[in-house]
PDB file of C-alpha atoms in Angstrom:
ATOM      1  CA  MET A   1      -9.823  15.956 -13.914  1.00 55.00           C
ATOM      2  CA  GLU A   2      -7.766  12.876 -14.700  1.00 80.00           C
ATOM      3  CA  THR A   3      -5.591  11.576 -11.872  1.00 90.00           C
ATOM      4  CA  VAL A   4      -2.700   9.206 -11.333  1.00 96.00           C
ATOM      5  CA  GLU A   5      -4.048   5.897 -10.044  1.00 97.00           C
ATOM      6  CA  PHE A   6      -1.977   4.347  -7.268  1.00 98.00           C
ATOM      7  CA  TYR A   7      -2.556   0.631  -6.661  1.00 98.00           C
ATOM      8  CA  TYR A   8      -1.066  -0.494  -3.366  1.00 98.00           C
ATOM      9  CA  ASP A   9      -1.279  -2.858  -0.405  1.00 98.00           C
ATOM     10  CA  TYR A  10       0.010  -2.142   3.099  1.00 98.00           C
ATOM     11  CA  ILE A  11       2.005  -5.372   2.952  1.00 96.00           C
ATOM     12  CA  SER A  12       4.498  -3.718   0.583  1.00 97.00           C
ATOM     13  CA  PRO A  13       7.504  -1.822   1.995  1.00 97.00           C
ATOM     14  CA  TYR A  14       8.064  -0.266  -1.428  1.00 97.00           C
ATOM     15  CA  GLY A  15       4.475   0.919  -1.347  1.00 98.00           C
ATOM     16  CA  TYR A  16       5.197   2.631   1.963  1.00 98.00           C
ATOM     17  CA  LEU A  17       8.350   4.215   0.620  1.00 98.00           C
ATOM     18  CA  VAL A  18       6.833   5.674  -2.525  1.00 98.00           C
ATOM     19  CA  ASP A  19       3.761   6.785  -0.600  1.00 98.00           C
ATOM     20  CA  THR A  20       5.947   9.023   1.576  1.00 98.00           C
ATOM     21  CA  GLN A  21       6.857  10.934  -1.592  1.00 98.00           C
ATOM     22  CA  LEU A  22       3.378  11.403  -3.039  1.00 97.00           C
ATOM     23  CA  PRO A  23       2.325  14.338  -0.823  1.00 95.00           C
ATOM     24  CA  VAL A  24       5.268  16.377  -2.161  1.00 94.00           C
ATOM     25  CA  SER A  25       5.125  15.092  -5.740  1.00 94.00           C
ATOM     26  CA  GLY A  26       2.562  17.575  -7.012  1.00 92.00           C
ATOM     27  CA  LEU A  27       0.568  14.694  -8.476  1.00 94.00           C
ATOM     28  CA  SER A  28      -3.192  14.369  -8.265  1.00 93.00           C
ATOM     29  CA  VAL A  29      -3.544  10.811  -6.952  1.00 96.00           C
ATOM     30  CA  THR A  30      -6.427   8.364  -6.649  1.00 97.00           C
ATOM     31  CA  TYR A  31      -5.616   5.649  -4.091  1.00 98.00           C
ATOM     32  CA  LYS A  32      -6.591   2.092  -5.063  1.00 98.00           C
ATOM     33  CA  PRO A  33      -6.164  -0.414  -2.183  1.00 98.00           C
ATOM     34  CA  ILE A  34      -6.027  -4.057  -3.237  1.00 98.00           C
ATOM     35  CA  SER A  35      -5.040  -7.428  -1.798  1.00 98.00           C
ATOM     36  CA  ILE A  36      -1.850  -7.971  -3.764  1.00 97.00           C
ATOM     37  CA  LEU A  37      -1.275 -11.584  -2.731  1.00 95.00           C
ATOM     38  CA  GLU A  38      -4.622 -12.479  -4.272  1.00 96.00           C
ATOM     39  CA  VAL A  39      -3.877 -10.482  -7.414  1.00 97.00           C
ATOM     40  CA  MET A  40      -0.492 -12.175  -7.756  1.00 95.00           C
ATOM     41  CA  ALA A  41      -2.153 -15.560  -7.491  1.00 94.00           C
ATOM     42  CA  LYS A  42      -4.545 -14.586 -10.269  1.00 94.00           C
ATOM     43  CA  VAL A  43      -1.741 -13.571 -12.644  1.00 93.00           C
ATOM     44  CA  GLY A  44       0.791 -16.283 -11.750  1.00 90.00           C
ATOM     45  CA  ASN A  45       3.321 -14.191  -9.826  1.00 86.00           C
ATOM     46  CA  GLN A  46       4.931 -15.089  -6.480  1.00 80.00           C
ATOM     47  CA  PRO A  47       5.634 -12.808  -3.491  1.00 76.00           C
ATOM     48  CA  SER A  48       9.201 -12.071  -2.392  1.00 72.00           C
ATOM     49  CA  PRO A  49       9.132 -14.307   0.743  1.00 73.00           C
ATOM     50  CA  LYS A  50       8.926 -17.351  -1.533  1.00 72.00           C
ATOM     51  CA  CYS A  51      12.388 -16.449  -2.861  1.00 78.00           C
ATOM     52  CA  PRO A  52      14.862 -16.037   0.052  1.00 82.00           C
ATOM     53  CA  SER A  53      17.487 -14.291  -2.102  1.00 89.00           C
ATOM     54  CA  LYS A  54      14.968 -11.753  -3.351  1.00 84.00           C
ATOM     55  CA  MET A  55      13.668 -11.194   0.174  1.00 82.00           C
ATOM     56  CA  SER A  56      17.167 -10.625   1.559  1.00 87.00           C
ATOM     57  CA  TYR A  57      17.893  -8.114  -1.184  1.00 92.00           C
ATOM     58  CA  ALA A  58      14.616  -6.291  -0.601  1.00 90.00           C
ATOM     59  CA  LEU A  59      15.392  -5.801   3.088  1.00 87.00           C
ATOM     60  CA  ASP A  60      18.685  -4.085   2.264  1.00 93.00           C
ATOM     61  CA  ASP A  61      17.234  -2.168  -0.657  1.00 96.00           C
ATOM     62  CA  THR A  62      14.322  -0.718   1.292  1.00 97.00           C
ATOM     63  CA  ASP A  63      16.768   0.521   3.927  1.00 96.00           C
ATOM     64  CA  ARG A  64      18.705   2.329   1.196  1.00 97.00           C
ATOM     65  CA  TRP A  65      15.582   3.958  -0.191  1.00 97.00           C
ATOM     66  CA  ALA A  66      14.427   5.025   3.285  1.00 98.00           C
ATOM     67  CA  ARG A  67      17.776   6.734   3.855  1.00 97.00           C
ATOM     68  CA  ARG A  68      17.522   8.458   0.477  1.00 97.00           C
ATOM     69  CA  TYR A  69      14.027   9.718   1.232  1.00 97.00           C
ATOM     70  CA  GLY A  70      14.894  10.592   4.825  1.00 98.00           C
ATOM     71  CA  VAL A  71      11.937   8.669   6.260  1.00 98.00           C
ATOM     72  CA  PRO A  72      11.664   6.218   9.164  1.00 98.00           C
ATOM     73  CA  HIS A  73      11.797   2.562   8.230  1.00 97.00           C
ATOM     74  CA  ALA A  74      11.758  -0.567  10.356  1.00 96.00           C
ATOM     75  CA  VAL A  75      10.254  -4.019   9.988  1.00 92.00           C
ATOM     76  CA  ASN A  76       7.331  -4.611  12.324  1.00 97.00           C
ATOM     77  CA  HIS A  77       8.389  -8.095  13.382  1.00 96.00           C
ATOM     78  CA  GLY A  78       5.218  -8.918  15.316  1.00 97.00           C
ATOM     79  CA  TRP A  79       3.083  -8.017  12.310  1.00 96.00           C
ATOM     80  CA  TRP A  80       5.406  -9.804   9.875  1.00 94.00           C
ATOM     81  CA  ASN A  81       5.404 -13.028  11.885  1.00 96.00           C
ATOM     82  CA  ALA A  82       1.608 -12.926  12.087  1.00 97.00           C
ATOM     83  CA  VAL A  83       1.287 -12.424   8.333  1.00 94.00           C
ATOM     84  CA  MET A  84       3.766 -15.183   7.520  1.00 91.00           C
ATOM     85  CA  SER A  85       2.082 -17.625   9.892  1.00 94.00           C
ATOM     86  CA  GLY A  86      -1.325 -16.898   8.406  1.00 94.00           C
ATOM     87  CA  SER A  87      -2.757 -15.644  11.695  1.00 96.00           C
ATOM     88  CA  LEU A  88      -3.333 -12.115  10.326  1.00 96.00           C
ATOM     89  CA  ASP A  89      -5.287 -11.526   7.131  1.00 94.00           C
ATOM     90  CA  MET A  90      -3.947  -8.495   5.262  1.00 95.00           C
ATOM     91  CA  ARG A  91      -7.295  -8.088   3.496  1.00 97.00           C
ATOM     92  CA  LEU A  92      -8.421  -6.399   6.688  1.00 98.00           C
ATOM     93  CA  PHE A  93      -6.131  -3.411   6.125  1.00 98.00           C
ATOM     94  CA  SER A  94      -7.053  -2.794   2.498  1.00 98.00           C
ATOM     95  CA  GLY A  95     -10.667  -3.316   3.491  1.00 98.00           C
ATOM     96  CA  ALA A  96     -10.353  -0.682   6.211  1.00 98.00           C
ATOM     97  CA  ALA A  97      -8.895   1.704   3.626  1.00 98.00           C
ATOM     98  CA  LEU A  98     -12.035   1.189   1.536  1.00 98.00           C
ATOM     99  CA  VAL A  99     -14.184   1.861   4.612  1.00 98.00           C
ATOM    100  CA  THR A 100     -12.446   5.173   5.295  1.00 98.00           C
ATOM    101  CA  GLN A 101     -12.633   6.152   1.639  1.00 98.00           C
ATOM    102  CA  ARG A 102     -16.388   5.603   1.895  1.00 98.00           C
ATOM    103  CA  ASP A 103     -16.992   7.160   5.299  1.00 98.00           C
ATOM    104  CA  GLY A 104     -14.179   9.700   5.640  1.00 98.00           C
ATOM    105  CA  GLY A 105     -10.841   9.731   7.418  1.00 98.00           C
ATOM    106  CA  PHE A 106      -8.895   7.920   4.710  1.00 98.00           C
ATOM    107  CA  GLU A 107      -5.873  10.215   4.708  1.00 98.00           C
ATOM    108  CA  VAL A 108      -5.434   9.904   8.478  1.00 98.00           C
ATOM    109  CA  PHE A 109      -5.985   6.141   8.390  1.00 98.00           C
ATOM    110  CA  HIS A 110      -3.580   5.731   5.477  1.00 98.00           C
ATOM    111  CA  ARG A 111      -0.722   7.578   7.159  1.00 98.00           C
ATOM    112  CA  VAL A 112      -1.035   5.960  10.586  1.00 98.00           C
ATOM    113  CA  VAL A 113      -1.266   2.416   9.195  1.00 98.00           C
ATOM    114  CA  TRP A 114       1.736   2.824   6.898  1.00 98.00           C
ATOM    115  CA  ASP A 115       3.728   4.252   9.800  1.00 98.00           C
ATOM    116  CA  ALA A 116       2.694   1.497  12.218  1.00 98.00           C
ATOM    117  CA  ILE A 117       3.707  -1.265   9.808  1.00 98.00           C
ATOM    118  CA  TRP A 118       6.795   0.084   8.032  1.00 98.00           C
ATOM    119  CA  GLY A 119       7.820   3.349   9.688  1.00 98.00           C
ATOM    120  CA  ARG A 120       7.732   3.251  13.489  1.00 98.00           C
ATOM    121  CA  PRO A 121       6.317  -0.173  14.368  1.00 98.00           C
ATOM    122  CA  ARG A 122       3.266  -0.456  16.584  1.00 98.00           C
ATOM    123  CA  ASP A 123       1.108  -3.445  17.429  1.00 98.00           C
ATOM    124  CA  VAL A 124      -1.431  -3.996  14.653  1.00 98.00           C
ATOM    125  CA  VAL A 125      -1.907  -7.707  15.316  1.00 98.00           C
ATOM    126  CA  ALA A 126      -4.075  -7.650  18.445  1.00 98.00           C
ATOM    127  CA  PRO A 127      -7.611  -6.477  17.621  1.00 98.00           C
ATOM    128  CA  SER A 128      -7.626  -4.165  20.649  1.00 98.00           C
ATOM    129  CA  ALA A 129      -4.340  -2.617  19.504  1.00 98.00           C
ATOM    130  CA  ARG A 130      -5.741  -1.957  16.031  1.00 98.00           C
ATOM    131  CA  VAL A 131      -8.727  -0.211  17.579  1.00 98.00           C
ATOM    132  CA  GLU A 132      -6.454   1.829  19.846  1.00 98.00           C
ATOM    133  CA  LEU A 133      -4.268   2.806  16.886  1.00 98.00           C
ATOM    134  CA  LEU A 134      -7.173   4.379  15.022  1.00 98.00           C
ATOM    135  CA  ASP A 135      -8.783   5.822  18.149  1.00 98.00           C
ATOM    136  CA  SER A 136      -5.480   7.582  18.887  1.00 98.00           C
ATOM    137  CA  VAL A 137      -5.810   9.631  15.696  1.00 98.00           C
ATOM    138  CA  GLY A 138      -9.473  10.451  16.165  1.00 98.00           C
ATOM    139  CA  LEU A 139     -11.007   7.698  14.038  1.00 98.00           C
ATOM    140  CA  PRO A 140     -13.752   5.292  15.183  1.00 98.00           C
ATOM    141  CA  GLY A 141     -11.447   2.301  15.367  1.00 98.00           C
ATOM    142  CA  ARG A 142     -13.860  -0.435  16.362  1.00 98.00           C
ATOM    143  CA  GLN A 143     -16.414   0.490  13.702  1.00 98.00           C
ATOM    144  CA  ILE A 144     -13.811   0.734  10.937  1.00 98.00           C
ATOM    145  CA  TRP A 145     -12.297  -2.675  11.639  1.00 98.00           C
ATOM    146  CA  GLU A 146     -15.724  -4.304  12.004  1.00 98.00           C
ATOM    147  CA  ASP A 147     -16.856  -2.874   8.679  1.00 98.00           C
ATOM    148  CA  ALA A 148     -13.563  -3.909   7.061  1.00 98.00           C
ATOM    149  CA  ALA A 149     -14.275  -7.516   8.004  1.00 98.00           C
ATOM    150  CA  GLY A 150     -17.850  -7.373   6.708  1.00 98.00           C
ATOM    151  CA  THR A 151     -19.306  -8.948   3.587  1.00 98.00           C
ATOM    152  CA  ALA A 152     -19.953  -5.711   1.675  1.00 98.00           C
ATOM    153  CA  ILE A 153     -16.383  -4.461   1.931  1.00 98.00           C
ATOM    154  CA  GLY A 154     -15.075  -7.957   1.251  1.00 98.00           C
ATOM    155  CA  GLN A 155     -17.004  -8.036  -2.005  1.00 98.00           C
ATOM    156  CA  GLN A 156     -15.775  -4.556  -2.930  1.00 98.00           C
ATOM    157  CA  LEU A 157     -12.181  -5.637  -2.322  1.00 98.00           C
ATOM    158  CA  ASP A 158     -12.706  -8.724  -4.479  1.00 98.00           C
ATOM    159  CA  GLU A 159     -13.915  -6.450  -7.276  1.00 98.00           C
ATOM    160  CA  CYS A 160     -10.877  -4.193  -6.862  1.00 98.00           C
ATOM    161  CA  ASN A 161      -8.616  -7.239  -7.139  1.00 98.00           C
ATOM    162  CA  GLU A 162     -10.352  -8.374 -10.320  1.00 98.00           C
ATOM    163  CA  VAL A 163      -9.918  -4.961 -11.901  1.00 98.00           C
ATOM    164  CA  ALA A 164      -6.244  -4.880 -10.911  1.00 98.00           C
ATOM    165  CA  ALA A 165      -5.591  -8.300 -12.430  1.00 98.00           C
ATOM    166  CA  SER A 166      -7.464  -7.388 -15.598  1.00 98.00           C
ATOM    167  CA  ARG A 167      -5.282  -4.298 -16.004  1.00 97.00           C
ATOM    168  CA  GLY A 168      -2.111  -6.373 -15.871  1.00 97.00           C
ATOM    169  CA  ILE A 169      -1.004  -5.584 -12.329  1.00 98.00           C
ATOM    170  CA  PHE A 170       1.418  -8.193 -10.982  1.00 97.00           C
ATOM    171  CA  GLY A 171       2.835  -6.387  -7.952  1.00 97.00           C
ATOM    172  CA  VAL A 172       2.725  -3.172  -5.960  1.00 97.00           C
ATOM    173  CA  PRO A 173       3.258  -0.287  -5.933  1.00 98.00           C
ATOM    174  CA  THR A 174       1.783   0.182  -9.406  1.00 98.00           C
ATOM    175  CA  PHE A 175       0.759   3.460 -11.003  1.00 98.00           C
ATOM    176  CA  PHE A 176      -1.402   4.201 -13.986  1.00 97.00           C
ATOM    177  CA  VAL A 177      -1.181   7.482 -15.844  1.00 96.00           C
ATOM    178  CA  GLY A 178      -3.972   7.135 -18.366  1.00 92.00           C
ATOM    179  CA  ASN A 179      -3.400   3.673 -19.825  1.00 93.00           C
ATOM    180  CA  ASP A 180       0.345   3.660 -19.122  1.00 96.00           C
ATOM    181  CA  MET A 181       1.425   1.390 -16.251  1.00 98.00           C
ATOM    182  CA  PHE A 182       4.488   1.950 -14.063  1.00 98.00           C
ATOM    183  CA  PHE A 183       5.581  -0.619 -11.466  1.00 98.00           C
ATOM    184  CA  GLY A 184       7.802   0.069  -8.489  1.00 97.00           C
ATOM    185  CA  ASN A 185       8.944   2.734  -6.073  1.00 97.00           C
ATOM    186  CA  ASP A 186      11.800   3.577  -8.438  1.00 96.00           C
ATOM    187  CA  ARG A 187       9.441   4.502 -11.284  1.00 97.00           C
ATOM    188  CA  LEU A 188       8.037   7.625  -9.658  1.00 97.00           C
ATOM    189  CA  ASP A 189      10.108   9.914 -11.883  1.00 96.00           C
ATOM    190  CA  PHE A 190       8.630   8.213 -14.959  1.00 96.00           C
ATOM    191  CA  VAL A 191       5.151   8.677 -13.469  1.00 97.00           C
ATOM    192  CA  LYS A 192       5.836  12.388 -13.015  1.00 95.00           C
ATOM    193  CA  GLU A 193       7.169  12.768 -16.539  1.00 94.00           C
ATOM    194  CA  ARG A 194       4.129  11.094 -18.073  1.00 94.00           C
ATOM    195  CA  ALA A 195       1.740  13.007 -15.815  1.00 94.00           C
ATOM    196  CA  ARG A 196       3.381  16.287 -16.773  1.00 90.00           C
ATOM    197  CA  ARG A 197       2.810  15.590 -20.448  1.00 89.00           C
ATOM    198  CA  ILE A 198      -0.922  15.080 -19.937  1.00 84.00           C
ATOM    199  CA  GLY A 199      -1.415  17.604 -17.139  1.00 77.00           C
ATOM    200  CA  VAL A 200      -2.157  15.262 -14.239  1.00 72.00           C
ATOM    201  CA  PHE A 201      -1.031  17.475 -11.390  1.00 69.00           C
ATOM    202  CA  ALA A 202      -2.889  18.745  -8.346  1.00 58.00           C
TER     203      ALA A 202
END
């Protein structure tokens, strides 16, 4: 059965927000983790932090959407500072998603990581804290993070990024319904409408 393809990266607050709505959307979804900063570089786009006005707006806007959805939302400042300083590579998180898609536990991993970064902040910077985070929900934390940093998963993530760029993705969250692309948290209604016309529902 055809599904809605959801391209995302845990670095995106809008990705977190729209993801909270997918379990109740009725959509059949295939999750496509990518490294969006690398994809943006490939297609000539720039992330929001490079434009202070855009970044300031996004902080207010994501708060509004969180209130509308009735979901927790807070910036994980320790994680954010580590990402901005370059001391934390976000490829690790998308890589770990690929590991759990391969080995099992993806849904649990997906929810706890989104929540730790954008919902109810927890330490995901210290390696021991990342292990503890996954162990706390019954996943083999150390093995997942080690595999996520390995060559095989790194190559798989590179391939995912290439596919995303070739399909015209310039940011996340991005959805595909068939060949139709929809960008942004605020396009979920359009995704549903298109999916309804072609029968892409769970």
